[in-house]
mmCIF file of C-alpha atoms in Angstrom:
data_model
loop_
_atom_site.group_PDB
_atom_site.id
_atom_site.type_symbol
_atom_site.label_atom_id
_atom_site.label_comp_id
_atom_site.label_asym_id
_atom_site.label_seq_id
_atom_site.Cartn_x
_atom_site.Cartn_y
_atom_site.Cartn_z
ATOM 1 C CA MET A 1 -0.007 0.085 -0.072
ATOM 2 C CA GLN A 2 0.603 3.751 -0.458
ATOM 3 C CA CYS A 3 0.470 6.464 1.666
ATOM 4 C CA ARG A 4 1.041 10.313 0.711
ATOM 5 C CA VAL A 5 2.689 12.252 3.339
ATOM 6 C CA ARG A 6 3.356 15.664 2.027
ATOM 7 C CA ASP A 7 4.902 14.874 -1.303
ATOM 8 C CA VAL A 8 6.235 11.621 -0.302
ATOM 9 C CA ASN A 9 4.541 8.059 -1.058
ATOM 10 C CA ILE A 10 5.345 5.962 1.867
ATOM 11 C CA TYR A 11 5.150 2.267 1.198
ATOM 12 C CA TYR A 12 3.711 0.188 3.738
ATOM 13 C CA GLU A 13 2.152 -2.963 4.949
ATOM 14 C CA VAL A 14 -0.409 -4.087 7.465
ATOM 15 C CA TYR A 15 -0.957 -7.168 9.316
ATOM 16 C CA GLY A 16 -3.915 -8.017 11.433
ATOM 17 C CA GLU A 17 -6.401 -6.156 13.748
ATOM 18 C CA GLY A 18 -6.180 -4.556 17.287
ATOM 19 C CA THR A 19 -3.619 -2.560 19.190
ATOM 20 C CA PRO A 20 -1.467 -0.511 16.505
ATOM 21 C CA ILE A 21 1.821 -1.401 16.628
ATOM 22 C CA VAL A 22 4.513 0.820 14.456
ATOM 23 C CA MET A 23 7.438 -0.687 13.287
ATOM 24 C CA ILE A 24 10.408 1.422 12.026
ATOM 25 C CA HIS A 25 13.551 -0.201 10.405
ATOM 26 C CA GLY A 26 16.778 1.028 10.545
ATOM 27 C CA TRP A 27 19.457 3.125 8.281
ATOM 28 C CA GLY A 28 19.632 1.163 5.063
ATOM 29 C CA PRO A 29 17.449 -1.786 5.338
ATOM 30 C CA ASP A 30 13.674 -1.609 4.663
ATOM 31 C CA HIS A 31 10.138 -2.814 5.929
ATOM 32 C CA ARG A 32 11.366 -6.532 5.749
ATOM 33 C CA LEU A 33 14.058 -6.088 8.688
ATOM 34 C CA MET A 34 11.178 -5.673 11.304
ATOM 35 C CA LYS A 35 8.638 -7.759 9.515
ATOM 36 C CA GLY A 36 10.862 -10.876 9.580
ATOM 37 C CA CYS A 37 11.934 -10.606 13.304
ATOM 38 C CA MET A 38 8.411 -9.523 14.464
ATOM 39 C CA GLU A 39 5.943 -11.355 12.450
ATOM 40 C CA PRO A 40 6.932 -14.717 14.139
ATOM 41 C CA VAL A 41 6.604 -13.500 17.512
ATOM 42 C CA PHE A 42 3.002 -12.744 16.744
ATOM 43 C CA GLN A 43 2.504 -16.069 15.152
ATOM 44 C CA THR A 44 3.001 -17.486 18.623
ATOM 45 C CA ILE A 45 0.226 -15.028 20.513
ATOM 46 C CA ASN A 46 -3.589 -14.889 20.767
ATOM 47 C CA THR A 47 -3.572 -11.270 21.658
ATOM 48 C CA PRO A 48 -4.931 -9.041 18.721
ATOM 49 C CA TRP A 49 -2.147 -6.584 17.458
ATOM 50 C CA LYS A 50 -2.610 -4.494 14.182
ATOM 51 C CA ARG A 51 1.151 -4.458 12.527
ATOM 52 C CA ILE A 52 2.285 -1.563 10.395
ATOM 53 C CA TYR A 53 5.604 -2.054 8.552
ATOM 54 C CA PHE A 54 6.922 0.788 6.544
ATOM 55 C CA ASP A 55 9.655 1.815 4.298
ATOM 56 C CA LEU A 56 11.857 5.201 5.403
ATOM 57 C CA PRO A 57 12.031 7.528 2.474
ATOM 58 C CA GLY A 58 15.532 6.677 0.771
ATOM 59 C CA MET A 59 15.135 2.752 1.426
ATOM 60 C CA GLY A 60 12.870 0.167 0.312
ATOM 61 C CA LYS A 61 9.933 1.440 -2.086
ATOM 62 C CA THR A 62 10.089 5.077 -0.653
ATOM 63 C CA LYS A 63 11.678 7.398 -2.486
ATOM 64 C CA GLY A 64 13.865 10.036 -0.469
ATOM 65 C CA GLU A 65 13.447 13.744 -1.008
ATOM 66 C CA GLN A 66 15.575 16.370 -1.089
ATOM 67 C CA TRP A 67 14.150 18.411 1.799
ATOM 68 C CA ILE A 68 14.457 15.611 4.157
ATOM 69 C CA THR A 69 18.016 16.941 5.569
ATOM 70 C CA GLY A 70 18.317 15.117 8.496
ATOM 71 C CA SER A 71 16.540 13.140 11.230
ATOM 72 C CA ASP A 72 14.052 16.447 12.534
ATOM 73 C CA GLN A 73 12.415 16.275 8.892
ATOM 74 C CA MET A 74 12.514 12.313 9.267
ATOM 75 C CA LEU A 75 10.645 12.342 12.394
ATOM 76 C CA ASP A 76 8.339 15.055 11.381
ATOM 77 C CA LEU A 77 7.300 12.740 8.503
ATOM 78 C CA VAL A 78 7.011 9.602 10.332
ATOM 79 C CA LEU A 79 4.686 11.672 12.610
ATOM 80 C CA ASP A 80 2.766 12.503 10.088
ATOM 81 C CA PHE A 81 2.672 9.008 8.252
ATOM 82 C CA ILE A 82 1.210 7.814 11.736
ATOM 83 C CA ASP A 83 -1.327 10.157 11.765
ATOM 84 C CA ALA A 84 -2.782 9.294 8.430
ATOM 85 C CA VAL A 85 -2.697 5.350 8.671
ATOM 86 C CA ILE A 86 -4.302 5.406 12.515
ATOM 87 C CA PRO A 87 -5.470 8.820 13.072
ATOM 88 C CA ASN A 88 -6.604 9.736 16.679
ATOM 89 C CA GLN A 89 -5.578 6.461 18.337
ATOM 90 C CA ASN A 90 -2.985 5.685 21.003
ATOM 91 C CA PHE A 91 -0.145 2.855 19.184
ATOM 92 C CA VAL A 92 2.973 0.749 20.458
ATOM 93 C CA VAL A 93 6.211 1.740 18.502
ATOM 94 C CA ALA A 94 9.105 -0.524 17.949
ATOM 95 C CA GLY A 95 12.420 0.525 16.409
ATOM 96 C CA GLU A 96 15.779 -0.796 15.438
ATOM 97 C CA SER A 97 19.018 1.061 15.206
ATOM 98 C CA TYR A 98 18.286 4.186 13.388
ATOM 99 C CA GLY A 99 14.569 3.424 13.903
ATOM 100 C CA GLY A 100 15.023 2.982 17.605
ATOM 101 C CA TYR A 101 16.306 6.836 17.859
ATOM 102 C CA LEU A 102 13.092 7.543 15.766
ATOM 103 C CA ALA A 103 11.155 5.741 17.843
ATOM 104 C CA ARG A 104 12.424 7.865 20.773
ATOM 105 C CA GLY A 105 11.833 10.967 19.001
ATOM 106 C CA ILE A 106 8.022 9.490 18.744
ATOM 107 C CA ILE A 107 8.114 9.224 22.619
ATOM 108 C CA ASN A 108 9.836 12.811 23.182
ATOM 109 C CA LYS A 109 6.907 14.538 20.822
ATOM 110 C CA ARG A 110 4.272 12.388 21.919
ATOM 111 C CA PRO A 111 4.393 10.558 24.799
ATOM 112 C CA SER A 112 0.920 10.405 25.985
ATOM 113 C CA ILE A 113 -0.554 8.441 22.986
ATOM 114 C CA VAL A 114 2.251 5.827 23.031
ATOM 115 C CA ASP A 115 1.401 2.923 25.340
ATOM 116 C CA GLY A 116 4.357 0.908 25.193
ATOM 117 C CA LEU A 117 8.113 0.788 23.266
ATOM 118 C CA LEU A 118 10.452 -1.636 22.108
ATOM 119 C CA LEU A 119 14.243 -0.742 20.947
ATOM 120 C CA ILE A 120 16.133 -3.436 19.477
ATOM 121 C CA CYS A 121 20.048 -2.169 19.161
ATOM 122 C CA PRO A 122 18.721 1.607 19.031
ATOM 123 C CA VAL A 123 21.525 4.246 18.475
ATOM 124 C CA ALA A 124 21.564 6.244 21.739
ATOM 125 C CA GLU A 125 24.366 8.933 21.697
ATOM 126 C CA GLN A 126 24.077 9.591 17.738
ATOM 127 C CA GLU A 127 27.290 12.276 18.291
ATOM 128 C CA THR A 128 29.497 9.685 20.239
ATOM 129 C CA LEU A 129 28.303 6.905 18.157
ATOM 130 C CA LYS A 130 31.476 5.354 17.251
ATOM 131 C CA ASP A 131 32.955 5.941 21.177
ATOM 132 C CA ASN A 132 30.091 4.095 22.189
ATOM 133 C CA GLY A 133 30.943 1.094 20.173
ATOM 134 C CA ALA A 134 31.459 -2.580 22.227
ATOM 135 C CA HIS A 135 34.502 -5.035 21.395
ATOM 136 C CA PHE A 136 33.508 -7.044 18.233
ATOM 137 C CA GLU A 137 34.121 -10.834 18.049
ATOM 138 C CA VAL A 138 32.645 -13.537 15.560
ATOM 139 C CA PHE A 139 31.933 -16.728 17.430
ATOM 140 C CA ASP A 140 30.644 -18.980 14.618
ATOM 141 C CA ARG A 141 32.128 -18.613 11.136
ATOM 142 C CA ASP A 142 31.553 -20.890 8.249
ATOM 143 C CA ASP A 143 34.150 -19.972 5.990
ATOM 144 C CA ILE A 144 32.690 -22.667 3.367
ATOM 145 C CA LEU A 145 29.540 -20.929 3.333
ATOM 146 C CA LEU A 146 31.393 -17.529 3.304
ATOM 147 C CA ASN A 147 33.922 -18.424 0.445
ATOM 148 C CA SER A 148 30.482 -19.570 -1.426
ATOM 149 C CA LEU A 149 29.217 -16.149 -1.129
ATOM 150 C CA THR A 150 29.329 -13.281 -4.243
ATOM 151 C CA LEU A 151 31.875 -10.918 -2.622
ATOM 152 C CA GLU A 152 29.289 -7.792 -2.652
ATOM 153 C CA ASP A 153 27.273 -10.303 -0.562
ATOM 154 C CA LYS A 154 30.160 -11.605 1.847
ATOM 155 C CA ASN A 155 31.025 -7.750 2.418
ATOM 156 C CA TYR A 156 27.873 -7.162 3.810
ATOM 157 C CA PHE A 157 27.605 -10.011 5.777
ATOM 158 C CA VAL A 158 30.586 -9.900 7.906
ATOM 159 C CA SER A 159 30.954 -6.012 7.870
ATOM 160 C CA GLU A 160 32.577 -5.780 11.337
ATOM 161 C CA GLY A 161 29.879 -5.224 13.828
ATOM 162 C CA ILE A 162 27.030 -6.409 11.930
ATOM 163 C CA ASN A 163 27.269 -10.429 12.859
ATOM 164 C CA ALA A 164 28.921 -11.987 15.569
ATOM 165 C CA ILE A 165 27.544 -15.398 14.026
ATOM 166 C CA GLN A 166 28.295 -16.037 10.492
ATOM 167 C CA ASN A 167 26.526 -18.924 9.723
ATOM 168 C CA LYS A 168 24.371 -20.585 7.349
ATOM 169 C CA ARG A 169 21.169 -20.243 9.689
ATOM 170 C CA VAL A 170 22.181 -16.516 10.225
ATOM 171 C CA TRP A 171 23.112 -15.813 6.515
ATOM 172 C CA GLU A 172 19.751 -17.503 5.178
ATOM 173 C CA ARG A 173 17.811 -14.898 7.230
ATOM 174 C CA PHE A 174 20.290 -11.923 6.880
ATOM 175 C CA ASN A 175 19.876 -12.741 2.823
ATOM 176 C CA GLU A 176 15.774 -12.476 3.429
ATOM 177 C CA GLU A 177 15.177 -9.943 5.471
ATOM 178 C CA ILE A 178 18.157 -7.387 5.348
ATOM 179 C CA LEU A 179 20.615 -8.022 2.315
ATOM 180 C CA PRO A 180 17.435 -7.117 0.014
ATOM 181 C CA GLY A 181 16.523 -3.532 1.300
ATOM 182 C CA LEU A 182 20.622 -2.748 1.710
ATOM 183 C CA LYS A 183 20.918 -3.195 -2.337
ATOM 184 C CA ILE A 184 17.983 -0.968 -3.331
ATOM 185 C CA ALA A 185 18.717 1.456 -0.760
ATOM 186 C CA ASP A 186 19.360 4.826 -2.262
ATOM 187 C CA HIS A 187 22.656 5.656 -0.827
ATOM 188 C CA SER A 188 23.234 8.829 -2.328
ATOM 189 C CA PHE A 189 19.858 10.287 -0.643
ATOM 190 C CA LEU A 190 21.218 8.811 2.722
ATOM 191 C CA GLU A 191 24.714 10.165 2.231
ATOM 192 C CA ASN A 192 23.992 13.495 0.577
ATOM 193 C CA TYR A 193 20.557 14.731 1.973
ATOM 194 C CA LEU A 194 19.502 12.483 5.146
ATOM 195 C CA GLY A 195 22.985 12.515 6.279
ATOM 196 C CA GLN A 196 23.761 16.130 6.633
ATOM 197 C CA ARG A 197 22.048 15.916 10.181
ATOM 198 C CA VAL A 198 21.493 12.371 11.479
ATOM 199 C CA SER A 199 21.349 14.072 14.863
ATOM 200 C CA PHE A 200 18.261 15.697 16.419
ATOM 201 C CA SER A 201 18.363 19.338 17.078
ATOM 202 C CA PHE A 202 17.382 18.382 20.569
ATOM 203 C CA ASN A 203 18.064 15.925 23.168
ATOM 204 C CA VAL A 204 15.739 13.057 22.580
ATOM 205 C CA ASP A 205 16.393 11.516 25.719
ATOM 206 C CA ALA A 206 15.401 15.027 27.495
ATOM 207 C CA LEU A 207 12.096 14.128 28.495
ATOM 208 C CA GLU A 208 9.627 16.111 30.259
ATOM 209 C CA LYS A 209 9.073 13.410 32.441
ATOM 210 C CA PRO A 210 9.683 9.759 32.585
ATOM 211 C CA PHE A 211 8.061 7.279 30.192
ATOM 212 C CA MET A 212 5.803 5.153 32.433
ATOM 213 C CA LYS A 213 4.942 2.472 29.954
ATOM 214 C CA PRO A 214 6.269 -0.436 29.182
ATOM 215 C CA THR A 215 9.685 -0.826 27.372
ATOM 216 C CA LEU A 216 11.905 -3.256 26.117
ATOM 217 C CA MET A 217 15.805 -2.448 25.300
ATOM 218 C CA LEU A 218 17.243 -5.157 23.655
ATOM 219 C CA THR A 219 21.354 -4.947 22.900
ATOM 220 C CA GLY A 220 24.153 -6.869 21.667
ATOM 221 C CA ARG A 221 27.069 -7.558 23.540
ATOM 222 C CA GLN A 222 29.527 -7.914 20.475
ATOM 223 C CA ASP A 223 27.598 -4.715 18.738
ATOM 224 C CA SER A 224 30.171 -2.394 17.625
ATOM 225 C CA ILE A 225 27.603 -0.340 15.355
ATOM 226 C CA VAL A 226 25.858 0.999 18.118
ATOM 227 C CA GLY A 227 27.304 -0.506 21.347
ATOM 228 C CA TYR A 228 25.042 -0.722 24.526
ATOM 229 C CA ASN A 229 26.722 1.205 27.461
ATOM 230 C CA ALA A 230 25.298 4.759 26.405
ATOM 231 C CA LEU A 231 21.837 3.327 26.213
ATOM 232 C CA TRP A 232 22.032 2.339 29.943
ATOM 233 C CA LYS A 233 22.630 6.043 30.601
ATOM 234 C CA ILE A 234 18.568 6.734 29.896
ATOM 235 C CA ILE A 235 17.333 4.046 31.670
ATOM 236 C CA GLU A 236 16.058 6.107 34.442
ATOM 237 C CA MET A 237 13.833 7.981 32.139
ATOM 238 C CA TYR A 238 12.223 4.672 31.623
ATOM 239 C CA PRO A 239 11.151 3.236 34.715
ATOM 240 C CA ARG A 240 9.305 0.101 33.383
ATOM 241 C CA ALA A 241 12.147 -0.716 31.011
ATOM 242 C CA SER A 242 13.571 -4.134 30.745
ATOM 243 C CA PHE A 243 16.903 -3.922 29.460
ATOM 244 C CA VAL A 244 18.388 -7.292 27.999
ATOM 245 C CA LEU A 245 22.285 -7.651 26.895
ATOM 246 C CA PHE A 246 22.547 -10.361 24.621
ATOM 247 C CA ASP A 247 26.044 -12.360 24.620
ATOM 248 C CA ARG A 248 27.065 -14.075 21.085
ATOM 249 C CA ALA A 249 25.259 -10.869 19.071
ATOM 250 C CA GLY A 250 26.214 -8.208 16.969
ATOM 251 C CA HIS A 251 24.264 -5.533 15.572
ATOM 252 C CA ASN A 252 21.443 -8.169 14.253
ATOM 253 C CA LEU A 253 20.778 -9.681 17.369
ATOM 254 C CA GLN A 254 17.125 -10.313 16.376
ATOM 255 C CA ILE A 255 18.257 -13.467 14.128
ATOM 256 C CA GLU A 256 21.677 -14.122 15.830
ATOM 257 C CA GLN A 257 19.947 -14.735 19.465
ATOM 258 C CA ASP A 258 16.307 -15.440 17.324
ATOM 259 C CA THR A 259 15.183 -17.637 20.412
ATOM 260 C CA LEU A 260 16.086 -15.441 23.380
ATOM 261 C CA PHE A 261 14.417 -12.155 21.196
ATOM 262 C CA THR A 262 11.125 -14.092 20.698
ATOM 263 C CA GLU A 263 10.530 -14.931 24.172
ATOM 264 C CA THR A 264 11.740 -11.295 25.440
ATOM 265 C CA VAL A 265 9.600 -9.903 23.084
ATOM 266 C CA LYS A 266 6.395 -11.539 23.753
ATOM 267 C CA GLU A 267 6.969 -10.699 27.284
ATOM 268 C CA TRP A 268 6.841 -7.695 26.612
ATOM 269 C CA LEU A 269 3.844 -7.590 24.514
ATOM 270 C CA TYR A 270 2.277 -9.228 27.559
ATOM 271 C CA ARG A 271 3.261 -6.507 29.609
ATOM 272 C CA VAL A 272 2.025 -3.662 27.036
ATOM 273 C CA LEU A 273 -1.572 -5.137 27.175
#
């Protein structure tokens, strides 16, 4: 489906009925990242959820526009999209990596209508991102598999900090859920327009008052892309947050530690309802 917001046609998909939950993917991939890890969770529970997956501008099937020159504009567009597809409704938000940064922007701007927050390997402090990265380590490397990949696919898969587990199981999900989005992303838009000001112009975690709704923060012990320690610094602004640090997990913990991911997300969903 397409939703016209300002001059942007935002591609989105909706599954199920019930409590709306808005899924925001990270920088580069598209909606398939969130759909791939979240839909299996919803297949194991009986509570009704309306799952909304969409492609951010410059990613997937949503074209980037030159006026989107930073995260402030991106956040405004996301809020307008939410207003268009679920007008005058409370909702839950889940964000991965850069999507987790935008999700906290939603909390900052509209805390009263958000009933729960899930952060998956979220960007914490954009300004000091590299300083917050953890030590990266690979635990399960299948050299036969890696040597069978094209050079392009291998470079995506083994990029430092991305996958701490580099075996067939993780590759198959990476190849289905993440890599296709990376390959079709408008990298020129991401670098030259959105990338002009990735940090918000405001402190996204300086909330007027703590966010009192059920929250789950999932982080990877070996995630050298965004790390985990900076996220812990804001934990007091989320009094109902569970903070889970997965070992043997890089920046794609949702597929590297899929069993733990599913169980922790299910527990959070039950807390939200």
